[in-house]
CSV table of C-alpha atoms in Angstrom, one decimal:
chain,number,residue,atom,x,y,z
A,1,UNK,CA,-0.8,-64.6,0.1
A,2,UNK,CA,-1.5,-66.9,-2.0
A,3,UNK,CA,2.3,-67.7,-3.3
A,4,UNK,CA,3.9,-67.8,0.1
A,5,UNK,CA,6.2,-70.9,0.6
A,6,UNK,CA,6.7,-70.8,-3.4
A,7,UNK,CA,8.6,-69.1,-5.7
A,8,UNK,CA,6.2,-66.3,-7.5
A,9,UNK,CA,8.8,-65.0,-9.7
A,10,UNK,CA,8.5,-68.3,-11.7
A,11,UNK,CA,8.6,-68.1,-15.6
A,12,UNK,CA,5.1,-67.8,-17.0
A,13,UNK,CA,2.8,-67.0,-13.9
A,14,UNK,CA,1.2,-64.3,-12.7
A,15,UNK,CA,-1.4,-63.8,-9.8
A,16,UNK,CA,-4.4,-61.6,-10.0
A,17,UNK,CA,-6.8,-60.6,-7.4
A,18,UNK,CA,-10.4,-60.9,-8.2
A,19,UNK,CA,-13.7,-61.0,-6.5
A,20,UNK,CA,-13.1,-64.7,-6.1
A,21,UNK,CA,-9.6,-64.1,-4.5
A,22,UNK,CA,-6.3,-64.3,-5.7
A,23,UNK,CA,-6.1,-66.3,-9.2
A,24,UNK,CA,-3.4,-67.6,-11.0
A,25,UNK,CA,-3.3,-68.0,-14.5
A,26,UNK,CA,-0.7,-68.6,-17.2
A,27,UNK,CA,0.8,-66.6,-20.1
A,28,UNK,CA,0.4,-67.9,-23.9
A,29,UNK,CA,4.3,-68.7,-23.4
A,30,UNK,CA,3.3,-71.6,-20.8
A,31,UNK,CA,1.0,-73.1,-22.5
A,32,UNK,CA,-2.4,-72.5,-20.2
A,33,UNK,CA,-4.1,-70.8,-17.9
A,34,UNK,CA,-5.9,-70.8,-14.7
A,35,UNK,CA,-8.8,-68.5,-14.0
A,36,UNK,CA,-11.5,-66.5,-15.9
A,37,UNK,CA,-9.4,-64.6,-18.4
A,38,UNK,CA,-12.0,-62.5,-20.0
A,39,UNK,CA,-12.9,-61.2,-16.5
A,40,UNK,CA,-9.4,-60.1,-16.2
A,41,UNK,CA,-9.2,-58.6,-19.2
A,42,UNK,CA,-12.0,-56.3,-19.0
A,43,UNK,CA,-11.0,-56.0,-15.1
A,44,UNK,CA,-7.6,-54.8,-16.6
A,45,UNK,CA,-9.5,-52.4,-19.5
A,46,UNK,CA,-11.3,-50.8,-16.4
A,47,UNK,CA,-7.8,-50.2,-14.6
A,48,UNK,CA,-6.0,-48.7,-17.8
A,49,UNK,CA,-9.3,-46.2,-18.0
A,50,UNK,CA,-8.9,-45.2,-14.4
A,51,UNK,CA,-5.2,-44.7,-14.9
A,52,UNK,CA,-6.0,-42.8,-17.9
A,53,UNK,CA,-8.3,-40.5,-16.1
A,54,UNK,CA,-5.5,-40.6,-13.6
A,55,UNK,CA,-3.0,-39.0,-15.8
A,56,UNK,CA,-5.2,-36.3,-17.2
A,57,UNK,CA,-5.7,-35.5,-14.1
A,58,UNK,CA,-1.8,-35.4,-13.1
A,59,UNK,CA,-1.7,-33.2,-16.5
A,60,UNK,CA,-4.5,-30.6,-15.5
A,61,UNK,CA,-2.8,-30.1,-12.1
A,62,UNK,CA,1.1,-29.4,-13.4
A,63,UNK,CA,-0.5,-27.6,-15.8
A,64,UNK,CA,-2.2,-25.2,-13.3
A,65,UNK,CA,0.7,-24.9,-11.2
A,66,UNK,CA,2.7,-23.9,-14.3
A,67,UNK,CA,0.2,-21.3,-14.7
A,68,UNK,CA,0.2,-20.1,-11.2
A,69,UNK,CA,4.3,-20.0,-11.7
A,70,UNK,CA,4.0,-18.2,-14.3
A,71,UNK,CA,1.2,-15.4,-13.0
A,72,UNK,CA,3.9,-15.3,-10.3
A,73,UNK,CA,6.4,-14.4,-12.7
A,74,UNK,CA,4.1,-12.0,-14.2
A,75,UNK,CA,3.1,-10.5,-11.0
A,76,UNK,CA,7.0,-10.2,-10.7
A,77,UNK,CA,7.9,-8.2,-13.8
A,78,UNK,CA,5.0,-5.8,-13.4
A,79,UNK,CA,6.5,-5.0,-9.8
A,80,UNK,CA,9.9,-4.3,-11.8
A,81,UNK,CA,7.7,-1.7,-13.9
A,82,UNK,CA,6.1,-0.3,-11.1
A,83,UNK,CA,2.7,-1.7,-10.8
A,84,UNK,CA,0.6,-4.0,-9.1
A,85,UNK,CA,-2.6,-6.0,-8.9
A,86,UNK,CA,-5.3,-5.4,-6.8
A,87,UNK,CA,-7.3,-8.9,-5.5
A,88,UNK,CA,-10.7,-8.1,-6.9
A,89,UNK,CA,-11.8,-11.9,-6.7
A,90,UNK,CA,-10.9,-14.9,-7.1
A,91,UNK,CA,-10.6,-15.2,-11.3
A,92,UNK,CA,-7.6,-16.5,-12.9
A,93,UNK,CA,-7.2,-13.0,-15.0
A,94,UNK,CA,-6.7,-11.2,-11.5
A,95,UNK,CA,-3.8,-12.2,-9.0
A,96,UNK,CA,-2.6,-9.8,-6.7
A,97,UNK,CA,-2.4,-9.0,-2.5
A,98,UNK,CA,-5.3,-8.9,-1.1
A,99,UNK,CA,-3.7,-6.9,2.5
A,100,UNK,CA,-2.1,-3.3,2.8
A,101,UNK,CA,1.4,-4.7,3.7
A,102,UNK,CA,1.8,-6.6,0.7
A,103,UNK,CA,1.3,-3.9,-1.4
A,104,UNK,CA,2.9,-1.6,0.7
A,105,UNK,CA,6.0,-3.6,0.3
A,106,UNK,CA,5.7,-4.0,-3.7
A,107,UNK,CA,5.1,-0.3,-4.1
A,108,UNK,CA,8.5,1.5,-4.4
A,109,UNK,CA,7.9,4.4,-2.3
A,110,UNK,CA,11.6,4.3,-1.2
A,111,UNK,CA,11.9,6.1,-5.1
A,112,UNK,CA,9.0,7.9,-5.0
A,113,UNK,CA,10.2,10.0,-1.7
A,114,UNK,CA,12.6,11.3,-4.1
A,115,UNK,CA,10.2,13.0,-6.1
A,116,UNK,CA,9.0,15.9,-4.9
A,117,UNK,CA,5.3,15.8,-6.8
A,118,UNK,CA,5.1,12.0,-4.6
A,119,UNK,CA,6.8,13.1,-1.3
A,120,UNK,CA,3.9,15.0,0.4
A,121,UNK,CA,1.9,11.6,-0.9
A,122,UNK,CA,4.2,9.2,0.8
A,123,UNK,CA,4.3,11.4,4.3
A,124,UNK,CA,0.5,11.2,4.0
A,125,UNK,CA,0.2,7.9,4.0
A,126,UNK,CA,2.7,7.1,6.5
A,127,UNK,CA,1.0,9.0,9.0
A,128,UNK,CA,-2.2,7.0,8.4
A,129,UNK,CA,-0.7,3.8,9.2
A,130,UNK,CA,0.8,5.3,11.6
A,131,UNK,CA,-2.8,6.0,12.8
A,132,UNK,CA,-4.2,3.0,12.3
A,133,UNK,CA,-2.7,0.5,10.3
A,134,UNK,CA,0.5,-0.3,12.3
A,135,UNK,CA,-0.8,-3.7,13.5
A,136,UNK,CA,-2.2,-4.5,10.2
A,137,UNK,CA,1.2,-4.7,8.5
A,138,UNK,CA,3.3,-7.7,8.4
A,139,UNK,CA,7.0,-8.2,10.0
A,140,UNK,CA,8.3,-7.3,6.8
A,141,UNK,CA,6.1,-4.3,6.3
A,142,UNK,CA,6.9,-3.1,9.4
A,143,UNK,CA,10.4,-3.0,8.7
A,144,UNK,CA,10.1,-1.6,5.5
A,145,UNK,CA,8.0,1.0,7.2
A,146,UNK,CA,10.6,2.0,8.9
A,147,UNK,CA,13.4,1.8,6.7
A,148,UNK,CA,11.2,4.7,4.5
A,149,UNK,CA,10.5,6.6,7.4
A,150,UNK,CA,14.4,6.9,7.7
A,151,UNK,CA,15.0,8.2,4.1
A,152,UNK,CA,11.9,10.7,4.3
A,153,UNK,CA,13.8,11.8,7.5
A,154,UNK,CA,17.5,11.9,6.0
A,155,UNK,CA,16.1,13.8,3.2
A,156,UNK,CA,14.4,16.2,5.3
A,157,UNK,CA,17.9,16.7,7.1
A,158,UNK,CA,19.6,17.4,3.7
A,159,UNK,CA,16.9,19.3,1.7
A,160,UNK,CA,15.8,21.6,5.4
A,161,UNK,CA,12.4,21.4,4.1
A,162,UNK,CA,9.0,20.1,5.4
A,163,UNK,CA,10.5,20.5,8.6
A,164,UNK,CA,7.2,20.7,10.4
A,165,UNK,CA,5.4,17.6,8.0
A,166,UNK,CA,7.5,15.2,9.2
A,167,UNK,CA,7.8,16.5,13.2
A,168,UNK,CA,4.4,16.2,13.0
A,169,UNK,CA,4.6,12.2,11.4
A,170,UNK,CA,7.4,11.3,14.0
A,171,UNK,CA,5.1,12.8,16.7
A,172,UNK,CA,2.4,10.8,15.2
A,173,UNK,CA,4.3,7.6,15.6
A,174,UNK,CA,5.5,8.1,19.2
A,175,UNK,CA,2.1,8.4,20.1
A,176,UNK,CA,0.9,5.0,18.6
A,177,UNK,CA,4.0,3.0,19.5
A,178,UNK,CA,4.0,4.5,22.8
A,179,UNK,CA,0.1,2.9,22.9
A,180,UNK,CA,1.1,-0.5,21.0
A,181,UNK,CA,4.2,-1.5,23.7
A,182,UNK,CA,2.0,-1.2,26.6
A,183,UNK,CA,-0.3,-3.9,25.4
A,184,UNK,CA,2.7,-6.0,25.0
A,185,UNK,CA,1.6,-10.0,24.8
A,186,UNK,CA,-1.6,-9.5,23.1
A,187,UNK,CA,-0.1,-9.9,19.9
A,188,UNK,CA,-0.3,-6.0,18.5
A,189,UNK,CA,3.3,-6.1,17.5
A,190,UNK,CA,5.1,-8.3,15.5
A,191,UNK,CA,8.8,-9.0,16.9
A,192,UNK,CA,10.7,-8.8,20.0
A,193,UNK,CA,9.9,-6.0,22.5
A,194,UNK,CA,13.4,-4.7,22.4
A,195,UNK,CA,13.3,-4.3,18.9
A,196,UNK,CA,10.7,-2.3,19.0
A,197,UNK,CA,11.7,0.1,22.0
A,198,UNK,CA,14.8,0.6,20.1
A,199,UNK,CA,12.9,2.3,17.2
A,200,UNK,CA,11.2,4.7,19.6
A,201,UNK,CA,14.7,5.4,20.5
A,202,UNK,CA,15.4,5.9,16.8
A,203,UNK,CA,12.4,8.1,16.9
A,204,UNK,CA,13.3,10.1,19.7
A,205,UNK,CA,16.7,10.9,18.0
A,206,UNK,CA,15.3,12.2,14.5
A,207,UNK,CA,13.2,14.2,16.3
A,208,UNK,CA,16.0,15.9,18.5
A,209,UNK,CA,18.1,16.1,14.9
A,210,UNK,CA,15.0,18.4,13.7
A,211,UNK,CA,14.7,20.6,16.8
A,212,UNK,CA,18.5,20.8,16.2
A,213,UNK,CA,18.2,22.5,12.2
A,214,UNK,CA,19.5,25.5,11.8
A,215,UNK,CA,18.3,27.0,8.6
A,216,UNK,CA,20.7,29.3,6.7
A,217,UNK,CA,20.0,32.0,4.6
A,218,UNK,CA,20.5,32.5,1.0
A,219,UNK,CA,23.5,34.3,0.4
A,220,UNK,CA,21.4,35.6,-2.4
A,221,UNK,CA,21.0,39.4,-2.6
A,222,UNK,CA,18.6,40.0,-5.5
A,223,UNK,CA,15.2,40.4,-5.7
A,224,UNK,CA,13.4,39.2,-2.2
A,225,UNK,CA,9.4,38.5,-1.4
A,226,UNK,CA,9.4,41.5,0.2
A,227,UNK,CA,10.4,43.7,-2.8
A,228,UNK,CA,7.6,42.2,-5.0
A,229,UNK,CA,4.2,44.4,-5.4
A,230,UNK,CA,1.6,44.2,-2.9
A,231,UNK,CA,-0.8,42.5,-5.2
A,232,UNK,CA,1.9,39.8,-6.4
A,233,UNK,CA,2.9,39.0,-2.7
A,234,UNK,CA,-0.8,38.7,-2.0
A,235,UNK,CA,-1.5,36.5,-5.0
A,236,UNK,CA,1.7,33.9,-3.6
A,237,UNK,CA,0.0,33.9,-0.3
A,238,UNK,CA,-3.2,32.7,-1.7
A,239,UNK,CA,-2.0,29.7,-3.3
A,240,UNK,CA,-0.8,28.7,0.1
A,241,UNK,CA,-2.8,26.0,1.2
A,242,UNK,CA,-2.4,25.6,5.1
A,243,UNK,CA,-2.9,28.6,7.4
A,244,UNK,CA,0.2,28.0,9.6
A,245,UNK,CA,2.7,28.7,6.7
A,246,UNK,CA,0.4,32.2,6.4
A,247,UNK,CA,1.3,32.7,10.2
A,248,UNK,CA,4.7,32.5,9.8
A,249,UNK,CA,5.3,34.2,6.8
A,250,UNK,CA,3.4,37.2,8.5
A,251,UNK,CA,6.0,36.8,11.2
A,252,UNK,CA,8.6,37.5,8.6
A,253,UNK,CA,8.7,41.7,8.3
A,254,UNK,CA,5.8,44.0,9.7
A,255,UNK,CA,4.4,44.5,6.0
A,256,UNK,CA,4.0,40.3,5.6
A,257,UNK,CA,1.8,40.6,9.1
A,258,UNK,CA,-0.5,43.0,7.7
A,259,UNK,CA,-1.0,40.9,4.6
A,260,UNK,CA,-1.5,37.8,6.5
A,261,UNK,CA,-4.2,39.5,8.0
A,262,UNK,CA,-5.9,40.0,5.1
A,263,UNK,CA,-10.2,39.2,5.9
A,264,UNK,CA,-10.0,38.1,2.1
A,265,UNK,CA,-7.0,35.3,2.2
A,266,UNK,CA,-8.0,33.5,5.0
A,267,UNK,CA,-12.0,33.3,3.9
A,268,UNK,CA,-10.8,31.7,0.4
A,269,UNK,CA,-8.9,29.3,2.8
A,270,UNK,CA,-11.8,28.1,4.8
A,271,UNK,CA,-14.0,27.8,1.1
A,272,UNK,CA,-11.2,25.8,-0.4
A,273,UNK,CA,-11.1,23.5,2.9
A,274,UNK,CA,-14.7,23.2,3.8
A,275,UNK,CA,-18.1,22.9,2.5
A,276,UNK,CA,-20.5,25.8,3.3
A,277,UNK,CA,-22.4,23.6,5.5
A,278,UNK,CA,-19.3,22.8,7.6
A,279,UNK,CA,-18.6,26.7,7.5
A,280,UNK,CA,-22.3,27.5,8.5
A,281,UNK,CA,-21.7,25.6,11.5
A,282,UNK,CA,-18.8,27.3,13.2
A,283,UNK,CA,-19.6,31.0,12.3
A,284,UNK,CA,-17.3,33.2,14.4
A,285,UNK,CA,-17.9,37.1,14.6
A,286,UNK,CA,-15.3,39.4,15.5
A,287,UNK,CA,-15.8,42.6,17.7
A,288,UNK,CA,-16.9,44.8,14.7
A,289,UNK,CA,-19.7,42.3,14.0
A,290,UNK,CA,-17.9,40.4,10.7
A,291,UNK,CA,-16.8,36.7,10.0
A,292,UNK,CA,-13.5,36.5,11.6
A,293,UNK,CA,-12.1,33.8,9.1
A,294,UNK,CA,-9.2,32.9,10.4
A,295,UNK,CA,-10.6,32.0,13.7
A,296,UNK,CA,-13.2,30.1,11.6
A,297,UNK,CA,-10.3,28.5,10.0
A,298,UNK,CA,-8.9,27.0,13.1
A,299,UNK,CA,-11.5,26.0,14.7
A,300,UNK,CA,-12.4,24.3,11.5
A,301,UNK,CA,-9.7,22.7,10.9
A,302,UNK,CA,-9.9,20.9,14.9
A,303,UNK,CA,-13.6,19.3,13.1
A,304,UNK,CA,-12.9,18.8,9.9
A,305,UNK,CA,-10.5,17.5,7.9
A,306,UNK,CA,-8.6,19.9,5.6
A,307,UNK,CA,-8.6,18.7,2.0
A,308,UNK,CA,-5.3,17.2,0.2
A,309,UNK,CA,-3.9,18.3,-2.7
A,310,UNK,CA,-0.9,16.5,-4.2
A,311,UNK,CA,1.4,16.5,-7.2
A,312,UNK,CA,0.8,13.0,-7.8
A,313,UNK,CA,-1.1,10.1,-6.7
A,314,UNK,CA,-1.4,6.6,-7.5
A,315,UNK,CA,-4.1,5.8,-10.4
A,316,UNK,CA,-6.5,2.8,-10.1
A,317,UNK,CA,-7.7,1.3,-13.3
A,318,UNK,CA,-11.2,-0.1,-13.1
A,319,UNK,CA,-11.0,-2.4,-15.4
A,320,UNK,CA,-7.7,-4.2,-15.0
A,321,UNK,CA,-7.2,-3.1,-11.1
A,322,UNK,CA,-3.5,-2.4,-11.3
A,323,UNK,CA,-2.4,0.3,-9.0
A,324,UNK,CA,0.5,2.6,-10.9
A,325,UNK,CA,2.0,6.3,-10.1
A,326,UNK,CA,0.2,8.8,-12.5
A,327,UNK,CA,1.7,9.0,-16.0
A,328,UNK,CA,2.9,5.6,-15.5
A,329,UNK,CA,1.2,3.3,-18.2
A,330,UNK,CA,0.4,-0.3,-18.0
A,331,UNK,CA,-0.8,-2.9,-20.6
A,332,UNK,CA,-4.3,-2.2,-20.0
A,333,UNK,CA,-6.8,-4.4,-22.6
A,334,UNK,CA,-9.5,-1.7,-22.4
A,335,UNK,CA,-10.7,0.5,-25.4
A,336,UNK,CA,-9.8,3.8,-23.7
A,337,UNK,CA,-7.4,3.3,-20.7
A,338,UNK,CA,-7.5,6.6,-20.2
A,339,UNK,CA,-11.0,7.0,-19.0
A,340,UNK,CA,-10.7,3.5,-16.8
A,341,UNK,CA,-8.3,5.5,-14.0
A,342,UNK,CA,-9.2,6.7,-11.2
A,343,UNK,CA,-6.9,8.9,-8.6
A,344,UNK,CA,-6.3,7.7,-5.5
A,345,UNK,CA,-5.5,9.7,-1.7
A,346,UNK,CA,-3.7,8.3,0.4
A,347,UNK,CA,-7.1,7.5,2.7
A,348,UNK,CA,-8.3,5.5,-0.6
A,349,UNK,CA,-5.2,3.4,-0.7
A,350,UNK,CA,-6.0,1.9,2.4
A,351,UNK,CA,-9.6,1.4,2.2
A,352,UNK,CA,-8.8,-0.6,-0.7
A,353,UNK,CA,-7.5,-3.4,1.4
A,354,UNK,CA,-10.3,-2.9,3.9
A,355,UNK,CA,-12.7,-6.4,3.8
């Protein structure tokens, strides 16, 4: 450098580097100067533009990141309401999760198994991911997934209902896990494998605690099923919407057989299940030569699947793509929110996070 062995810090001179090298040169104070000033000076008007630049810059970036802090916030308080964005691009107006366990851990479906129009909803899509979508979910999901699964099967224990709906998810489960472990190492299972076989233990236990339920009867002694008229006991039976509950109620009392029987009941099942073309293709006659419909039923139900029916689903608006429970609004911008929503199975849920 060009001020070694001297002091640079002296009063009145300053060093610049130039094309020419360094150049010293002095301040009005000193009385002189040494070098092309001029060049300096429009070297120095270049420098102050490129810091300008340099700032704005700096300004544009904090002020993005402010933006994405508060979108975050945002994204926070509509959780707190119960909703959530749905990643439909890359656009500033639309931040959200683009993968199922993110939005299966901002949904609250802890709540929602406490409503009895959302529980059947809930079990639904448990069982898919179950299926499927296991090894999709993050640690966290995981555990979450878990954590619910317990609740739906404490209130099961409490309520004695859905008995059979939630043997059948546990069942469901068993199976997948029982899959997942043995493929240990290949990175299908987030956490340790101890963990994990420890929840198949839990499994196993909630399913002995089912197996276990003894159902008590009303100490009621009005009016019973049984007591109602022939046509109204029909008329329950046909709103029923799975054929096993009609098997078991026949198993009730001899006069509940007969009805479940009925030719009638179980074709209205099959046409509320399946299309005519799916029908068409598993006719079944019985030995008088007639449809047998509730063999058709069966065996249509081992090809097809049966369709869902549900108090309450979650609602996709089109035009904001915030996912909500039905009846629960959300500052939609559009002219008629009302028209923009679209119900949502469980199936759907999923495939919305399906790239």
């Amino acid at each position: 450098m060009p001020f070694l062995g001297q002091d640079w810090r002296s009063p009145g001179q300053s060093w610049v580097k130039t094309a020419d090298g360094w150049t010293r040169f002095l301040d009005e104070k000193s009385g002189g100067y040494v070098g092309d000033i001029s060049s300096f000076c429009k070297k120095d008007d270049h420098n102050k533009e490129n810091l300008f630049n340099s700032l704005n810059y700096d300004v544009a970036a904090k002020k993005r990141k402010k933006d994405l802090l508060n979108n975050k916030a945002k994204t926070q308080y509509f959780h707190q309401e119960k909703w959530i964005y749905v990643h439909k691009g890359s656009t500033k107006e639309r931040h959200g999760y683009c993968t199922l366990g993110e939005a299966f851990n901002r949904l609250d479906f802890s709540s929602a198994i406490l409503d009895s129009r959302r529980f059947n909803y809930v079990v639904r899509l448990l069982e898919l991911i179950a299926k499927s979508q296991l090894t999709s979910l993050s640690g966290i999901a995981q555990k979450n997934y878990m954590n619910i699964l317990e609740k739906v099967v404490q209130k099961v224990l409490e309520d004695q209902q859905n008995i059979r709906l939630i043997r059948e998810l546990l069942q469901t489960l068993y199976t997948s896990l029982c899959t997942l472990v043995q493929r240990v190492g290949k990175s299908v299972l987030v956490g340790n494998i101890n963990m994990w076989v420890h929840r198949m233990e839990s499994i196993l236990h909630w399913q002995q605690q089912l197996n276990n339920i003894q159902i008590t009867r009303p100490a009621f002694k009005g009016t019973t099923f049984t007591d109602l008229p022939l046509c109204l006991q029909l008329n329950i039976m046909q709103r029923l919407s799975d054929g096993r509950d009609l098997v078991s109620l026949g198993q009730v009392a001899p006069d509940l057989q007969v009805l479940s029987e009925d030719r009638l009941l179980w074709k209205k099942l099959c046409q509320y299940h399946f299309t005519d073309r799916q029908i068409r293709k598993r006719l079944i006659l019985s030995d008088k030569g007639q449809l047998d419909w509730k063999k058709m039923y069966f065996k249509l139900i081992r090809c097809y699947p049966r369709k869902e029916q549900y108090g309450d689903t979650l609602q996709l608006c089109r035009h904001c793509h915030i996912l909500s429970w039905k009846g629960t609004d959300h500052p939609c911008t559009a002219n008629n929110p009302e028209t923009c929503s679209t119900s949502l199975s469980p199936q759907d849920f999923i495939n919305l996070f399906r790239f």
